[in-house]
Amino acid sequence: MAVFLALSAWMTAGVPASADTPGDFDFYVLSLSWSPTYCQDRGRSDRIQCGGPRPFAFVVHGLWPQYERGSPRDCDVGPRSGLPRRLVDSMLDVMPSPSLVRHEWRTHGSCSGLEPSDYFDLTRQAHDAVRIPRQFVDLPDYLTVSPRDVEAAFIAANPGLKASGIAVSCDSRRLKEVRVCLTKDLRFRDCAEVDRKACRNNSLVMPPVR
């Protein structure tokens, strides 16, 4: 019996007691999308981000509650009447897509345990807490980089951030996102699973900011 109990405890270590319950998670991932890559794929169908007057570089994809292994999604927060238009519009400077704002609340924000306004306030705070390296604020031409180069630039710009707490996401040749792991009070932290899933390409292209 003792062996069975010990084995059961080992098998369930690190697994949340009640999966996909609002507020039951370990840390956040702030996902920053490289907007020029997204817009190359979407053309001008996303009129604010890709067809509007303002050019975008790194924008917020989302602030995602995470377990040490896996992540909750689409948590049950009761009847959903949709987000107020004013709240959606208030996020468009950092998340330039109304449909993205709504999707992120439904899929990820619902698992935060926060009210929508508090979740998006926290998302903005997370955005403001991560300094974008100066060379990526306005990129006038195509740039070839390695994932390690991008991580190193973010680490240099953000004291306390370590290589084990940031990951670059890519497609076959282009940089897509940078993901930064944060505690619930938005301090940098390690995240082994996120780091393991990072892009392993030797080099990537960053399309220019239009």
mmCIF file of C-alpha atoms in Angstrom:
data_model
loop_
_atom_site.group_PDB
_atom_site.id
_atom_site.type_symbol
_atom_site.label_atom_id
_atom_site.label_comp_id
_atom_site.label_asym_id
_atom_site.label_seq_id
_atom_site.Cartn_x
_atom_site.Cartn_y
_atom_site.Cartn_z
ATOM 1 C CA MET A 1 0.000 0.000 0.000
ATOM 2 C CA ALA A 2 2.804 2.412 0.894
ATOM 3 C CA VAL A 3 4.461 1.783 -2.485
ATOM 4 C CA PHE A 4 1.150 2.406 -4.280
ATOM 5 C CA LEU A 5 0.586 5.697 -2.439
ATOM 6 C CA ALA A 6 4.106 6.846 -3.143
ATOM 7 C CA LEU A 7 3.722 6.010 -6.853
ATOM 8 C CA SER A 8 0.388 7.845 -7.017
ATOM 9 C CA ALA A 9 1.897 10.922 -5.400
ATOM 10 C CA TRP A 10 4.796 10.885 -7.873
ATOM 11 C CA MET A 11 2.490 10.539 -10.875
ATOM 12 C CA THR A 12 0.307 13.463 -9.820
ATOM 13 C CA ALA A 13 3.124 15.803 -8.779
ATOM 14 C CA GLY A 14 2.820 19.118 -10.574
ATOM 15 C CA VAL A 15 -0.680 18.366 -11.870
ATOM 16 C CA PRO A 16 -3.256 20.949 -10.755
ATOM 17 C CA ALA A 17 -5.817 19.688 -8.273
ATOM 18 C CA SER A 18 -8.721 21.086 -10.262
ATOM 19 C CA ALA A 19 -7.870 21.688 -13.901
ATOM 20 C CA ASP A 20 -9.318 24.654 -15.755
ATOM 21 C CA THR A 21 -10.677 26.334 -12.624
ATOM 22 C CA PRO A 22 -10.511 30.158 -12.694
ATOM 23 C CA GLY A 23 -7.594 31.392 -10.591
ATOM 24 C CA ASP A 24 -5.989 27.931 -10.242
ATOM 25 C CA PHE A 25 -2.671 28.257 -12.093
ATOM 26 C CA ASP A 26 1.026 28.784 -11.373
ATOM 27 C CA PHE A 27 2.260 31.722 -13.463
ATOM 28 C CA TYR A 28 1.652 33.851 -16.540
ATOM 29 C CA VAL A 29 3.181 33.940 -20.000
ATOM 30 C CA LEU A 30 3.168 37.309 -21.738
ATOM 31 C CA SER A 31 3.139 36.554 -25.450
ATOM 32 C CA LEU A 32 4.426 39.370 -27.663
ATOM 33 C CA SER A 33 3.651 38.910 -31.349
ATOM 34 C CA TRP A 34 5.881 40.345 -34.084
ATOM 35 C CA SER A 35 3.165 42.175 -35.977
ATOM 36 C CA PRO A 36 4.928 42.322 -39.397
ATOM 37 C CA THR A 37 5.046 38.508 -39.553
ATOM 38 C CA TYR A 38 1.361 38.276 -38.671
ATOM 39 C CA CYS A 39 0.459 40.886 -41.288
ATOM 40 C CA GLN A 40 2.417 39.116 -44.007
ATOM 41 C CA ASP A 41 0.142 36.139 -43.436
ATOM 42 C CA ARG A 42 -3.101 38.068 -43.032
ATOM 43 C CA GLY A 43 -2.555 40.783 -45.603
ATOM 44 C CA ARG A 44 -4.823 43.731 -44.840
ATOM 45 C CA SER A 45 -7.742 41.651 -43.614
ATOM 46 C CA ASP A 46 -6.936 42.814 -40.080
ATOM 47 C CA ARG A 47 -7.536 46.454 -40.866
ATOM 48 C CA ILE A 48 -6.418 48.000 -37.555
ATOM 49 C CA GLN A 49 -3.175 46.090 -37.140
ATOM 50 C CA CYS A 50 -2.239 45.632 -40.779
ATOM 51 C CA GLY A 51 -4.123 48.249 -42.762
ATOM 52 C CA GLY A 52 -4.441 51.220 -40.442
ATOM 53 C CA PRO A 53 -2.321 54.356 -40.267
ATOM 54 C CA ARG A 54 -0.217 53.210 -37.329
ATOM 55 C CA PRO A 55 2.622 50.728 -37.908
ATOM 56 C CA PHE A 56 3.056 48.067 -35.219
ATOM 57 C CA ALA A 57 6.143 46.131 -34.118
ATOM 58 C CA PHE A 58 5.766 43.890 -31.049
ATOM 59 C CA VAL A 59 2.165 43.782 -29.850
ATOM 60 C CA VAL A 60 0.491 41.802 -27.098
ATOM 61 C CA HIS A 61 -0.905 38.486 -28.247
ATOM 62 C CA GLY A 62 -2.038 37.595 -24.765
ATOM 63 C CA LEU A 63 -1.369 37.098 -21.075
ATOM 64 C CA TRP A 64 -1.789 33.373 -20.488
ATOM 65 C CA PRO A 65 -2.276 31.598 -17.157
ATOM 66 C CA GLN A 66 -0.016 28.537 -17.068
ATOM 67 C CA TYR A 67 0.579 25.427 -15.014
ATOM 68 C CA GLU A 68 4.139 24.186 -14.593
ATOM 69 C CA ARG A 69 3.021 21.603 -17.145
ATOM 70 C CA GLY A 70 0.259 22.600 -19.538
ATOM 71 C CA SER A 71 -2.208 25.440 -19.261
ATOM 72 C CA PRO A 72 -5.895 26.019 -18.481
ATOM 73 C CA ARG A 73 -8.204 27.197 -21.241
ATOM 74 C CA ASP A 74 -11.810 28.303 -21.647
ATOM 75 C CA CYS A 75 -12.584 28.295 -17.933
ATOM 76 C CA ASP A 76 -16.174 28.386 -16.756
ATOM 77 C CA VAL A 77 -16.963 31.889 -15.518
ATOM 78 C CA GLY A 78 -20.742 31.582 -15.754
ATOM 79 C CA PRO A 79 -22.978 33.379 -18.243
ATOM 80 C CA ARG A 80 -21.021 35.473 -20.713
ATOM 81 C CA SER A 81 -22.597 38.619 -22.079
ATOM 82 C CA GLY A 82 -19.487 39.661 -23.989
ATOM 83 C CA LEU A 83 -16.937 42.357 -23.254
ATOM 84 C CA PRO A 84 -18.037 45.991 -23.162
ATOM 85 C CA ARG A 85 -17.058 47.843 -26.322
ATOM 86 C CA ARG A 86 -15.281 50.513 -24.279
ATOM 87 C CA LEU A 87 -13.074 47.871 -22.631
ATOM 88 C CA VAL A 88 -12.199 46.308 -25.990
ATOM 89 C CA ASP A 89 -11.364 49.689 -27.500
ATOM 90 C CA SER A 90 -9.169 50.602 -24.525
ATOM 91 C CA MET A 91 -6.762 47.758 -25.388
ATOM 92 C CA LEU A 92 -6.319 48.439 -29.094
ATOM 93 C CA ASP A 93 -3.082 50.384 -28.696
ATOM 94 C CA VAL A 94 -1.301 47.265 -27.410
ATOM 95 C CA MET A 95 -3.617 44.521 -28.773
ATOM 96 C CA PRO A 96 -4.684 46.027 -32.118
ATOM 97 C CA SER A 97 -7.546 43.659 -32.940
ATOM 98 C CA PRO A 98 -11.006 43.655 -31.325
ATOM 99 C CA SER A 99 -11.475 39.985 -32.180
ATOM 100 C CA LEU A 100 -8.142 39.153 -30.519
ATOM 101 C CA VAL A 101 -9.115 41.005 -27.330
ATOM 102 C CA ARG A 102 -12.370 39.056 -27.124
ATOM 103 C CA HIS A 103 -10.675 35.752 -27.940
ATOM 104 C CA GLU A 104 -7.976 36.256 -25.312
ATOM 105 C CA TRP A 105 -10.541 36.912 -22.609
ATOM 106 C CA ARG A 106 -12.633 33.905 -23.587
ATOM 107 C CA THR A 107 -9.716 31.476 -23.918
ATOM 108 C CA HIS A 108 -7.179 32.703 -21.367
ATOM 109 C CA GLY A 109 -8.497 35.593 -19.308
ATOM 110 C CA SER A 110 -11.405 33.495 -18.107
ATOM 111 C CA CYS A 111 -8.877 31.303 -16.285
ATOM 112 C CA SER A 112 -7.195 34.179 -14.454
ATOM 113 C CA GLY A 113 -9.795 34.419 -11.695
ATOM 114 C CA LEU A 114 -10.089 38.139 -12.438
ATOM 115 C CA GLU A 115 -12.899 40.280 -13.730
ATOM 116 C CA PRO A 116 -12.406 41.324 -17.381
ATOM 117 C CA SER A 117 -11.412 44.901 -16.529
ATOM 118 C CA ASP A 118 -8.863 43.678 -13.949
ATOM 119 C CA TYR A 119 -7.476 41.067 -16.332
ATOM 120 C CA PHE A 120 -6.876 43.621 -19.068
ATOM 121 C CA ASP A 121 -5.433 46.088 -16.564
ATOM 122 C CA LEU A 122 -2.974 43.347 -15.596
ATOM 123 C CA THR A 123 -2.263 42.608 -19.261
ATOM 124 C CA ARG A 124 -1.319 46.255 -19.792
ATOM 125 C CA GLN A 125 0.838 46.209 -16.662
ATOM 126 C CA ALA A 126 2.628 43.103 -17.981
ATOM 127 C CA HIS A 127 3.150 44.818 -21.340
ATOM 128 C CA ASP A 128 4.610 47.855 -19.593
ATOM 129 C CA ALA A 129 6.819 45.701 -17.357
ATOM 130 C CA VAL A 130 8.688 44.155 -20.305
ATOM 131 C CA ARG A 131 10.971 46.579 -22.098
ATOM 132 C CA ILE A 132 11.213 46.050 -25.859
ATOM 133 C CA PRO A 133 14.849 46.219 -27.025
ATOM 134 C CA ARG A 134 15.483 49.475 -28.846
ATOM 135 C CA GLN A 135 16.539 47.772 -32.076
ATOM 136 C CA PHE A 136 13.108 46.132 -32.372
ATOM 137 C CA VAL A 137 10.959 49.205 -31.769
ATOM 138 C CA ASP A 138 11.106 50.357 -35.396
ATOM 139 C CA LEU A 139 12.688 47.968 -37.875
ATOM 140 C CA PRO A 140 13.074 49.633 -41.303
ATOM 141 C CA ASP A 141 14.272 46.594 -43.259
ATOM 142 C CA TYR A 142 14.379 42.811 -43.096
ATOM 143 C CA LEU A 143 16.641 41.559 -40.327
ATOM 144 C CA THR A 144 18.185 38.099 -39.979
ATOM 145 C CA VAL A 145 18.610 37.031 -36.373
ATOM 146 C CA SER A 146 18.973 33.885 -34.324
ATOM 147 C CA PRO A 147 16.554 33.041 -31.514
ATOM 148 C CA ARG A 148 19.478 33.414 -29.129
ATOM 149 C CA ASP A 149 20.145 36.940 -30.465
ATOM 150 C CA VAL A 150 16.546 37.951 -29.750
ATOM 151 C CA GLU A 151 16.553 36.412 -26.293
ATOM 152 C CA ALA A 152 19.867 38.099 -25.483
ATOM 153 C CA ALA A 153 18.489 41.489 -26.551
ATOM 154 C CA PHE A 154 15.456 41.099 -24.296
ATOM 155 C CA ILE A 155 17.611 39.896 -21.398
ATOM 156 C CA ALA A 156 19.918 42.902 -21.786
ATOM 157 C CA ALA A 157 16.948 45.286 -21.813
ATOM 158 C CA ASN A 158 15.211 43.675 -18.814
ATOM 159 C CA PRO A 159 17.296 43.230 -15.645
ATOM 160 C CA GLY A 160 16.284 40.057 -13.840
ATOM 161 C CA LEU A 161 15.110 38.232 -16.958
ATOM 162 C CA LYS A 162 17.011 34.988 -17.613
ATOM 163 C CA ALA A 163 17.355 32.732 -20.643
ATOM 164 C CA SER A 164 15.277 30.118 -18.802
ATOM 165 C CA GLY A 165 12.357 32.555 -18.568
ATOM 166 C CA ILE A 166 11.974 33.598 -22.208
ATOM 167 C CA ALA A 167 11.265 31.709 -25.441
ATOM 168 C CA VAL A 168 11.129 32.676 -29.101
ATOM 169 C CA SER A 169 8.404 31.203 -31.309
ATOM 170 C CA CYS A 170 8.833 30.868 -35.072
ATOM 171 C CA ASP A 171 7.469 29.317 -38.242
ATOM 172 C CA SER A 172 9.808 27.690 -40.760
ATOM 173 C CA ARG A 173 11.793 30.889 -41.347
ATOM 174 C CA ARG A 174 10.310 33.911 -39.561
ATOM 175 C CA LEU A 175 10.128 35.112 -35.985
ATOM 176 C CA LYS A 176 6.537 35.024 -34.760
ATOM 177 C CA GLU A 177 6.508 35.703 -31.017
ATOM 178 C CA VAL A 178 8.551 36.274 -27.900
ATOM 179 C CA ARG A 179 7.123 34.710 -24.740
ATOM 180 C CA VAL A 180 8.151 35.981 -21.316
ATOM 181 C CA CYS A 181 7.288 34.122 -18.118
ATOM 182 C CA LEU A 182 6.020 36.146 -15.170
ATOM 183 C CA THR A 183 4.847 35.446 -11.645
ATOM 184 C CA LYS A 184 1.318 36.398 -10.680
ATOM 185 C CA ASP A 185 2.699 39.712 -9.455
ATOM 186 C CA LEU A 186 4.575 40.190 -12.751
ATOM 187 C CA ARG A 187 8.127 39.401 -11.726
ATOM 188 C CA PHE A 188 10.371 37.476 -14.125
ATOM 189 C CA ARG A 189 10.622 33.757 -13.426
ATOM 190 C CA ASP A 190 11.853 30.512 -14.988
ATOM 191 C CA CYS A 191 9.495 28.289 -16.981
ATOM 192 C CA ALA A 192 11.037 25.011 -18.067
ATOM 193 C CA GLU A 193 8.208 23.771 -20.283
ATOM 194 C CA VAL A 194 7.849 27.064 -22.178
ATOM 195 C CA ASP A 195 11.619 27.203 -22.674
ATOM 196 C CA ARG A 196 11.714 23.631 -24.021
ATOM 197 C CA LYS A 197 9.171 24.529 -26.717
ATOM 198 C CA ALA A 198 11.221 27.453 -28.021
ATOM 199 C CA CYS A 199 12.206 27.797 -31.674
ATOM 200 C CA ARG A 200 15.332 25.786 -32.529
ATOM 201 C CA ASN A 201 16.117 27.364 -35.918
ATOM 202 C CA ASN A 202 19.638 28.659 -36.354
ATOM 203 C CA SER A 203 18.407 31.840 -38.018
ATOM 204 C CA LEU A 204 15.147 33.690 -38.503
ATOM 205 C CA VAL A 205 13.904 36.607 -40.544
ATOM 206 C CA MET A 206 12.102 39.556 -38.951
ATOM 207 C CA PRO A 207 10.038 41.360 -41.617
ATOM 208 C CA PRO A 208 10.243 45.150 -41.354
ATOM 209 C CA VAL A 209 7.755 47.414 -39.644
ATOM 210 C CA ARG A 210 5.828 49.071 -42.451
#
